[in-house]
Structures are given as C-alpha cells and as structure tokens.
Coordinates of C-alpha atoms in Angstrom, one line a residue:
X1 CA 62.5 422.8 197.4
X2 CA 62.0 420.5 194.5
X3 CA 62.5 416.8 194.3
X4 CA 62.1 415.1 191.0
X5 CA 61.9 411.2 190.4
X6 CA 61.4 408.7 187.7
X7 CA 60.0 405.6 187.1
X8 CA 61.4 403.3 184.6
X9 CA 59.7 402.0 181.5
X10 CA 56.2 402.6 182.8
X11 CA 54.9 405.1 180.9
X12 CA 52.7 402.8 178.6
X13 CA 50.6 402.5 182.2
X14 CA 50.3 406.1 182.9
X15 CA 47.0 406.0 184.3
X16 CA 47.3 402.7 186.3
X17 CA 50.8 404.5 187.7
X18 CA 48.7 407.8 188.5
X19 CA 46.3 406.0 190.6
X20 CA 48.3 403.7 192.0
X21 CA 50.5 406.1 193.6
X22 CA 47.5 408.1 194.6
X23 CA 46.2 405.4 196.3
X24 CA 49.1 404.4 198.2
X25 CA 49.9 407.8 199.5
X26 CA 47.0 407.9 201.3
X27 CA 46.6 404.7 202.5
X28 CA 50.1 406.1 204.1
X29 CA 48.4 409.1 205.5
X30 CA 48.5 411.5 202.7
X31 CA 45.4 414.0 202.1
X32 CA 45.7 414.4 198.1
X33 CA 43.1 417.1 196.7
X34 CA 42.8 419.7 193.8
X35 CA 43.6 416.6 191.1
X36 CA 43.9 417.3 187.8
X37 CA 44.1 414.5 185.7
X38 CA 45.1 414.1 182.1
X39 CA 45.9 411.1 179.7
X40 CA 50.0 412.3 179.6
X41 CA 49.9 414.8 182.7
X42 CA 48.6 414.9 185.8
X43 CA 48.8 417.8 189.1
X44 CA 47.4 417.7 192.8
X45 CA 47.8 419.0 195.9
X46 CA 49.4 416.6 198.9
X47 CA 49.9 417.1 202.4
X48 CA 51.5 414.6 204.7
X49 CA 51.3 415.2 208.6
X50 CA 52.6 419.3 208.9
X51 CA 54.4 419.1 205.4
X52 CA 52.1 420.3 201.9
X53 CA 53.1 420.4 198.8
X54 CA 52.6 420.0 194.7
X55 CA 52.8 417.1 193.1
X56 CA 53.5 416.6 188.7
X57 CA 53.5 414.0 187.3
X58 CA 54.2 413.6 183.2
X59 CA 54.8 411.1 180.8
X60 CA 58.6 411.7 179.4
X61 CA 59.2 409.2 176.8
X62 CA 59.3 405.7 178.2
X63 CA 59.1 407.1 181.9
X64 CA 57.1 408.8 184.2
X65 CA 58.0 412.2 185.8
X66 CA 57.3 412.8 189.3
X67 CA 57.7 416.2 190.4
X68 CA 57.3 417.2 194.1
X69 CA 57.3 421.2 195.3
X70 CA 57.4 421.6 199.1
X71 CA 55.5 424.4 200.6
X72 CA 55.9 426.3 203.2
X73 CA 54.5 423.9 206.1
X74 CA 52.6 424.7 208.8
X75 CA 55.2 424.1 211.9
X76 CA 57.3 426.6 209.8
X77 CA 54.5 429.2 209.5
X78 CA 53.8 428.9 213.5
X79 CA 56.8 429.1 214.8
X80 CA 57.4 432.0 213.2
X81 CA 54.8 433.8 214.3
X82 CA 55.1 432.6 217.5
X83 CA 59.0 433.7 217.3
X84 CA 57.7 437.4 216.0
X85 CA 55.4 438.0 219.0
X86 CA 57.8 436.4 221.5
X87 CA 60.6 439.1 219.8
X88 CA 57.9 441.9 219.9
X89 CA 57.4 441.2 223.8
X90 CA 61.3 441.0 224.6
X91 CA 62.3 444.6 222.2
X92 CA 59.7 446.2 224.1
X93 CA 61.0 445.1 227.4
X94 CA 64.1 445.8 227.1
X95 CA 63.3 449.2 225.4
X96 CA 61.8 450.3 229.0
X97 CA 64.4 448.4 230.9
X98 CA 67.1 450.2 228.8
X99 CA 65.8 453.0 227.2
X100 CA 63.2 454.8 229.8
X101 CA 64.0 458.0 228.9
X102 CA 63.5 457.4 225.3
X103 CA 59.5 458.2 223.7
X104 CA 57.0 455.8 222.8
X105 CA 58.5 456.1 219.3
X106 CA 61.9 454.7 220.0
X107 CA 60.4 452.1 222.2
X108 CA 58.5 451.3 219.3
X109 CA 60.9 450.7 217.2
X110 CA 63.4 448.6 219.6
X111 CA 59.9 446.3 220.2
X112 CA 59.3 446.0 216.2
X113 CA 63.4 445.3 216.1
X114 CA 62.7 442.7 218.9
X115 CA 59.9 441.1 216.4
X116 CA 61.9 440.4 213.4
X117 CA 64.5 439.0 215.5
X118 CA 62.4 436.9 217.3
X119 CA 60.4 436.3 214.3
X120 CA 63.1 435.2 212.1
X121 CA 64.7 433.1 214.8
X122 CA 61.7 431.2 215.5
X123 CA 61.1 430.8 211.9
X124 CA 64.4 429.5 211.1
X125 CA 63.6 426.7 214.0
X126 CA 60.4 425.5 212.2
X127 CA 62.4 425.5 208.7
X128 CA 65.0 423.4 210.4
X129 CA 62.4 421.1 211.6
X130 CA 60.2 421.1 208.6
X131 CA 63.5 420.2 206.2
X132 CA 63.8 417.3 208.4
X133 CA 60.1 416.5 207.6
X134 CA 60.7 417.0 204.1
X135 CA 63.3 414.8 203.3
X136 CA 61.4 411.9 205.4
X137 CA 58.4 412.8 203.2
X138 CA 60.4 412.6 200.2
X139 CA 62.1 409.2 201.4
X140 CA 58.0 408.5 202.1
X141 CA 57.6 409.1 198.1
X142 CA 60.2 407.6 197.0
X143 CA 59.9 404.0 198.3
X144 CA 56.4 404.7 197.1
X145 CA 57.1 405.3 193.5
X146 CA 59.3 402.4 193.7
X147 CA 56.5 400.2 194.6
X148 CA 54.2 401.4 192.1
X149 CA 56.9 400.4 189.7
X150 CA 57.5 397.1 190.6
X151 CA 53.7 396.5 190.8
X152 CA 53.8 397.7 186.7
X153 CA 56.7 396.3 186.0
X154 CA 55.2 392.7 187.1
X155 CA 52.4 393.6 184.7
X156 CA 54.1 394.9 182.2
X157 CA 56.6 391.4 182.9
X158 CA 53.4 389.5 182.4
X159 CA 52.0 391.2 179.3
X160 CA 55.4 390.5 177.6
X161 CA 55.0 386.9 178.3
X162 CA 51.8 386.5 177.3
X163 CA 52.5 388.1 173.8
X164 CA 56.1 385.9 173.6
X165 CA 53.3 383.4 174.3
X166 CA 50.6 384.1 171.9
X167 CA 53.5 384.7 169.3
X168 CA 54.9 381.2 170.1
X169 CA 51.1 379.8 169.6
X170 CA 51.0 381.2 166.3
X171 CA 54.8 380.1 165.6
X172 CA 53.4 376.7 166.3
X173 CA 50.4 377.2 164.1
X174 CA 51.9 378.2 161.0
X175 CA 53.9 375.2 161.4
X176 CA 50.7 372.8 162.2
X177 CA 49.3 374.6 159.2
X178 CA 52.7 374.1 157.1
X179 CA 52.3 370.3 158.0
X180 CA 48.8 369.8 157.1
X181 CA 49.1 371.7 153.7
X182 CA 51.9 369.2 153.1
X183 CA 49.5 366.2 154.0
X184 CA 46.4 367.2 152.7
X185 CA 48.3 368.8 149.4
X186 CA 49.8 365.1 149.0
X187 CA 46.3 363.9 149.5
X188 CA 44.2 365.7 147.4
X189 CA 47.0 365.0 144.6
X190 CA 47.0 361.1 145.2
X191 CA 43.0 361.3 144.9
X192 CA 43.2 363.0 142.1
X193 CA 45.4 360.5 140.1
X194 CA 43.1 357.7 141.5
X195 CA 40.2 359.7 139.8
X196 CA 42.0 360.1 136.0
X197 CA 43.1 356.5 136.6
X198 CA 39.5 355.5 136.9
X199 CA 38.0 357.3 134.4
X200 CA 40.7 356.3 132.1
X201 CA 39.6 352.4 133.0
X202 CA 35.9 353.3 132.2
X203 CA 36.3 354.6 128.8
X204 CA 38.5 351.9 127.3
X205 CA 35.5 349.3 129.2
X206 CA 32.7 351.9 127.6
X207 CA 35.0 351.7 124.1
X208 CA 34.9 347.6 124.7
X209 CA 31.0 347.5 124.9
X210 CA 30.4 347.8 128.9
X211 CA 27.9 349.5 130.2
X212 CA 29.4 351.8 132.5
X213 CA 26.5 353.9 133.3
X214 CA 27.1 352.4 137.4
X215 CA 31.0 353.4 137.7
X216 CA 30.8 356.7 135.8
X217 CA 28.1 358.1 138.1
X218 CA 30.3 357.1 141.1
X219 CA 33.7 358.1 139.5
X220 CA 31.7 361.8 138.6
X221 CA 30.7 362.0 142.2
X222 CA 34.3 361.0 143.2
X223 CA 35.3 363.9 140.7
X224 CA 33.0 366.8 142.0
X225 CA 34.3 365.7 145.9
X226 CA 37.6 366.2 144.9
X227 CA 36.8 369.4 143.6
X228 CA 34.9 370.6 146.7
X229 CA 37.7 369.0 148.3
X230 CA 40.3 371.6 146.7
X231 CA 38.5 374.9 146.9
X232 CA 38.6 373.9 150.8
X233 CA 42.0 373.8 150.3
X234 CA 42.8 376.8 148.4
X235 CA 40.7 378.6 151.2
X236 CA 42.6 376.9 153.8
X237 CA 39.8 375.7 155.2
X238 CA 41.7 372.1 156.6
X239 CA 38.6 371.2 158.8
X240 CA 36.1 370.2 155.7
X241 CA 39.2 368.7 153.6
X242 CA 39.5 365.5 155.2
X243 CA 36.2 365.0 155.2
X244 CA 35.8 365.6 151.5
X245 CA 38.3 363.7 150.8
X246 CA 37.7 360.5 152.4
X247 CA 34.1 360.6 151.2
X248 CA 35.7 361.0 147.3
X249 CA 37.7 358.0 148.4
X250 CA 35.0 356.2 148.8
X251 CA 32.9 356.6 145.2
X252 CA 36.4 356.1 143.5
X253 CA 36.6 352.6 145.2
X254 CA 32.7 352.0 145.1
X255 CA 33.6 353.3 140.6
X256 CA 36.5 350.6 140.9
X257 CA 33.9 348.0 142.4
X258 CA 31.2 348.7 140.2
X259 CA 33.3 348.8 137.0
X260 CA 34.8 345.3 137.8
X261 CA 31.1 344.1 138.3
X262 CA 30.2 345.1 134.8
X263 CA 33.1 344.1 132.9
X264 CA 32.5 340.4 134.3
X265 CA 28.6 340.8 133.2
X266 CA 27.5 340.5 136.8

C-alpha cells in the first residue's frame, strides 16, 4: 500500500523540510535508518511500533513529495505463521480422526491442507490488524507533514517580510537619495553663482587699480572646494558634500570681506 502526500510551496527548504520531518518522527517513536540523502531527493527506511515501511521524499516543483510504502509488518508475518502451524496441527488431527485407514501420505497431505488454511486464515487476521495500524501510522505522518509545513511556512512568511522590508528600506532610500540630490544639486549650483559673482567683482576692482592679491586667493580656494565639492557629487558621495560646501561658503564670504577691505584702502 502506498500513500503519497504533499507539502505546499516548501520546496525552496527542502533540506530544512527533510530533517524536520525526520526529527519529529522519531521524537514520535519512529526508528528511521538506511537514509539516503540528496539536495532534490531523499529515501530511508521507517518503522513505527509493528508497522515498517519506505519513505521518498522529492522535490516536485514548488512542493515536496512524500511517498510512503508499507511493508509487510511484523504482527502480519506472525500470525501467519502461527495460523500455518496451528492449521498443520488441526489437518493432521483430523486426518487420523477421519481418515485412519488412509497412509501416512494422505495424512500428509490433509495436515499440509490444514496449514495453508490455517496459515492463510491467521494471516489474513494480522493484515486486518496491521491495515488498521497502517492507516493510524499514515494519519501519524500526515499531521506530521502538516507541522513541518507550518513551521516552513512561518519561515518562509518571515523571509518574505523581511525582503518586502529590505525592498521598502531601499524604496525609502532612493527617495532620501532623490531629496538630497535635489538639495545638494541646488546647493552646489547657488555656490557656484556666488563664486562667478565674486570673481567677476575682483576683476573689475583689479581693472580699477586694487590690489586683489587677498580676495582672489580666497575666491580660488572657494573655486577648487566647489570643485571637490561636485566630483563628490557626481560620485554620489552626499556625506563629504555638505562639508565641502559649507567650507567653499566660507572663502567666498571671507573673498567678499577681503575684497571690500581693499577697495576702501584698509
């Protein structure tokens, strides 16, 4: 007999399914041996009280594939035995009772008749009992299976929120990003026009006879910051931008400060 059951959208935790079965069978009693374990398959041997049997288990596409062939177990095999010597003792009686004048042949014969009756009547008992067996076994594996799934499917629950989650962190930073391109973008740009503002101021004072030597030094520093400023930028490398830029802010006003200073002669 052959019972087959699957297990819903586990099969990306095959292994973790494989041994967590295993490991609940026999912590319900079962003796597992003669594993074979492979990444998509996997085959062992199980016995569970009287009953024994073969267990498969696959991978079939988002699933896993249990398999489970009963044996023969061994209430089945004992009884019948049990049934064939009983019928063995009862032909041979009644062979002597009934059939004295017969030779040891015939008596033979009605005791080896007597066998297989008894035999296959007391083996039909232990099938009848070992079905019952089975099926409770098989009820045995399948609330076991079921368990193993809900314990994957938590996981597997989990791993999906945690990736909706990561997805949602990067969501959010793409739009931090988006938001500080925009302000640092309208930044650097604003600097910039304070820089060619500047210089424009300290060539019409050098054209007018100042000595600019003090402002142009700062308004060239102010110049290359800006500049370090933007390749930060175009790299996308926001934590050195501010910084950059607030320092160029500073020789541009300190340019402003010291061009003012020289045009009144102080």
């Amino acid at each position: 007999m052959v019972f087959i059951y699957y297990s819903q959208g586990v099969s990306s935790l095959y292994q973790d399914f494989t041994e967590r079965l295993m490991s609940h069978l026999a912590l319900k009693g079962t003796e597992i041996t003669q594993q074979v374990l492979n990444p998509a398959t996997a085959t062992m041997h199980v016995k569970h009280t009287d009953e024994q049997g073969k267990l498969d288990i696959a991978v079939e596409n988002d699933n896993v594939k249990v398999t489970y062939t009963v044996e023969r177990n061994k209430k089945e095999i004992s009884k019948g035995v049990a049934g064939a010597v009983a019928g063995a003792g009862l032909g041979g009686l009644i062979g002597n009772i009934l059939r004295h004048d017969q030779g040891v042949s015939d008596a033979l014969a009605g005791a080896i008749g007597g066998a297989a009756t008894g035999g296959a009547y007391g083996a039909y008992s232990g099938w009848e009992e070992s079905q019952n067996e089975r099926t409770e076994f098989a009820a045995v594996l399948a609330q076991t299976i079921k368990e193993v799934e809900d314990e994957l499917q938590y996981i597997i629950q989990g791993q999906q929120e945690a990736k909706e989650a990561m997805r949602e962190k990067g969501r959010q930073k793409l739009e931090e990003d988006s938001h500080k391109t925009d302000e640092f973008r309208s930044m650097l740009e604003d600097l910039y026009g304070q820089v060619l503002a500047v210089q424009e101021e300290i060539e019409m004072a050098k054209s007018e006879g100042t000595n600019v030597s003090k402002p142009k030094g700062r308004i060239d520093r102010a110049e290359n910051l800006y500049k370090e400023a933007q390749a930060s930028f175009d790299r996308k490398e926001y934590t050195t931008i501010k910084p950059k830029i607030t320092a160029a802010q500073n020789m541009v006003d300190k340019a402003r400060e010291a061009l003012s200073q020289a045009q009144s002669g102080s």
